[in-house]
Amino acid sequence: MAEQKAKTPRRTTPKLTELDTKQFWEATKDKVLSYQQCDDCKTVVFYPRAHCTGCTSGTLSWKTASGKGTVYSYSVVRQSYHPFYKQMVPYAVAWIDLDEGPRLMSNVVGIDDPSKDIKIGQKVELEWEDGETVNFPIFKVVS
Amino acid sequence: MSQKREAAIVGIYEYPSRDVEGKVSALQIKAHSAAKALEDAGLSWKDVDAIYDAGDGGGMSGLTIAEYFGIKPNVIDTTATGGSAYEFQAAHARRDIAAGRAKVALLTYGSTAHSNFAAIGVGGQGLHGASVQPSDNMESFSGSTLVANYAMVAQRHSHMYGTTPTQLAEISVATRMHAMRNPEAVQAMKDLEFLDIRETTIEDVVTSRIIADPLRLLECCMISDGGGAVVIASPEVARNCKKKPVWIIGSGEATKYPENGGDITTSAGAQSAPVAFADAGVSPSELDVAMIYDSFSITVLTILEDLGFCKKGEGGSYVEGGRLRFDRPNDGPALNTDGGGLSSNHPGMRGIFLLLEATRQLRGESTSQVENAKLAVAHGNGGMLGSRHTAGTIILGGD
Ligand SMILES: [Zn+2]
């Protein structure tokens, strides 16, 4: 295209056309971290889906997570060829167990040295990184 | 032994080049390998009545590959479970043959991942299609790479069980030692411009560059071109083939995916392996050879535990002292005697090479031959160890 100009590299942005996860990402526009729970069998469903994985008749309700969680495991990425993430290295990716049950993959930020300052079992809390269409739920260490 | 003898591997071929320089297509690798594997068996295209394909030949692969090969099979199986697909397909081929639906099954693989510059492990292009899975849509913003996904298993394993980098390095060291004995693996490392082509030490591994903590360069598989083929036949056909049959005596399949509160240090192998060993009527301690998908050191360590060679959490001490080498037959099975994905080839879906080398071992044809090898396991892991993956376990017995 003629008017194409150098774009600032961005995070991989979720597609809002994906029907199971659309509502989760829509809620991030208001900085709400949401998950689903079955009204009938109380199963916490995450990632979001249209059906309950615990029973066949359940109705799922959207809940808001407190944003408090624990590092289940993590790694520090030191090599990436992606235009956005390569400028972030070294950065920490982690599986975060939210207090309400969902386990999500995210980043842990706000530390001096990600290879030394993160521990499995460490408490973390939600922080939002502003995006162009949606906002990104990332986590910082609770000191 | 009263092993089930319903189907046997009768023909194998491993495509020798790991860098085709863009001059050979994946389909051509598949067809060349198929023809050579059929020759190895003393069979021809017209004998094939069942094909198995993991989709590397393109869309509608069951049709594409039948036309390309010029055959009209009665059984078409397009099981695509990632790198473990060939273990799944071998299990299905045995089942189909045992049920009388087919007599000669053909499995093929071809990939030009290296020529395509697919930076599979570190966020390169080419892995995501036009549509997106819900799981990817939730996780990709984090910028987690494939290496980091596996690294999170290593980190958790270390946290739970005290597994050390030195212990994980044992896997890379044993595998490289086997690779240096395999001329095709040595040539592969030359073609892919490895800086230092020699046996490695634990010190070499634990001082190599970190890619994603705690995994270092020498714990990560290569990205090569390559392919191969396997021919599986009924006992009646097998009896008249050129080489002695290698019997498929057990199989198991499983999936694993993230669950709230789940344990990522246990793979899908913990579900597939007991089924396979029970099917075969053998125990892990009887095995001579373990061909385990070595995408990374941690993949092998986790799966050694899940296959039952040691208890969960004891993989670190189990692998110590060079125990996985081919020349230590009294210490349990030898690991990846061809040089593995770490040091011989990894074009993206390595599962077929596990069957190829296990067959060589039970024929007595390996470059790191385990003395008097009679039983082998080929365990494929497809997808990602730290999140969602498939496991296919195949137990093979010599004639
Ligand atoms: Zn329910």
Short mmCIF file of C-alpha atoms in Angstrom, two decimals, chain A residues 11-12 14-15 18 20-21 24-25 44 46-48 72-82 85 91 93-95 101-103 105-107 115 120 136-138, chain B residues 119 122-123 130 132-135 137-145 148-149 151-152 155-156 159 209-213 258-265 386-388:
data_model
loop_
_atom_site.label_atom_id
_atom_site.label_comp_id
_atom_site.label_asym_id
_atom_site.label_seq_id
_atom_site.Cartn_x
_atom_site.Cartn_y
_atom_site.Cartn_z
CA ARG A 11 2.14 -7.18 21.31
CA THR A 12 0.37 -10.06 19.62
CA PRO A 14 -6.10 -11.22 20.48
CA LYS A 15 -8.73 -11.46 17.77
CA GLU A 18 -12.86 -15.52 18.34
CA ASP A 20 -15.21 -18.09 23.10
CA THR A 21 -12.72 -15.50 24.30
CA PHE A 24 -12.92 -11.82 28.19
CA TRP A 25 -11.03 -9.40 25.97
CA VAL A 44 -14.26 -22.65 37.25
CA PHE A 46 -10.79 -21.05 32.02
CA TYR A 47 -9.98 -20.31 29.23
CA PRO A 48 -13.52 -19.08 28.55
CA TYR A 72 2.99 -21.40 39.42
CA SER A 73 6.01 -21.45 37.12
CA TYR A 74 7.95 -19.00 34.97
CA SER A 75 10.74 -18.58 32.47
CA VAL A 76 12.81 -15.67 31.28
CA VAL A 77 12.78 -15.26 27.51
CA ARG A 78 16.22 -14.22 26.25
CA GLN A 79 15.78 -14.84 22.55
CA SER A 80 12.87 -13.90 20.31
CA TYR A 81 12.65 -13.02 16.64
CA HIS A 82 9.29 -11.31 17.03
CA TYR A 85 9.03 -9.15 22.01
CA TYR A 91 11.34 -10.69 30.06
CA VAL A 93 6.55 -15.23 31.18
CA ALA A 94 4.64 -17.15 33.81
CA TRP A 95 1.71 -19.36 34.60
CA GLY A 101 -8.76 -20.71 40.60
CA PRO A 102 -8.03 -19.83 36.96
CA ARG A 103 -4.49 -20.42 35.71
CA MET A 105 -0.30 -17.31 31.06
CA SER A 106 1.03 -13.79 31.43
CA ASN A 107 4.09 -11.70 32.21
CA SER A 115 16.22 -14.36 36.39
CA ILE A 120 7.76 -19.99 42.13
CA PHE A 136 -3.31 -6.67 28.71
CA PRO A 137 -3.46 -8.30 32.16
CA ILE A 138 0.12 -8.57 33.42
CA ALA B 119 12.35 -20.23 13.78
CA VAL B 122 11.79 -18.55 19.40
CA GLY B 123 8.76 -16.78 18.04
CA ALA B 130 -5.62 -17.71 9.56
CA VAL B 132 -7.12 -18.74 15.92
CA GLN B 133 -7.80 -21.23 18.71
CA PRO B 134 -9.30 -19.88 21.94
CA SER B 135 -6.22 -21.04 23.85
CA ASN B 137 -6.08 -16.11 21.72
CA MET B 138 -5.68 -16.09 25.50
CA GLU B 139 -1.95 -16.79 25.74
CA SER B 140 -0.11 -15.31 22.78
CA PHE B 141 -0.05 -11.74 24.16
CA SER B 142 2.45 -12.89 26.79
CA GLY B 143 5.14 -13.46 24.17
CA SER B 144 5.88 -16.88 25.55
CA THR B 145 8.06 -18.79 23.10
CA ALA B 148 9.88 -20.80 27.36
CA ASN B 149 6.87 -23.11 27.44
CA ALA B 151 11.38 -24.10 30.30
CA MET B 152 8.46 -23.54 32.66
CA GLN B 155 11.60 -24.55 36.38
CA ARG B 156 8.69 -26.23 38.15
CA HIS B 159 11.29 -26.30 42.33
CA ARG B 209 23.89 -19.58 26.18
CA ILE B 210 20.53 -19.42 27.98
CA ILE B 211 17.61 -19.29 25.53
CA ALA B 212 14.79 -19.26 28.11
CA ASP B 213 15.65 -19.86 31.77
CA PRO B 258 -3.66 -26.81 31.13
CA GLU B 259 -6.02 -27.28 34.03
CA ASN B 260 -6.61 -24.99 36.95
CA GLY B 261 -4.42 -26.41 39.71
CA GLY B 262 -2.84 -28.98 37.36
CA ASP B 263 0.71 -30.36 37.52
CA ILE B 264 2.90 -29.51 34.51
CA THR B 265 5.75 -31.76 35.64
CA GLY B 386 4.27 -26.93 29.36
CA SER B 387 0.71 -26.47 28.16
CA ARG B 388 -1.11 -28.77 25.74
#
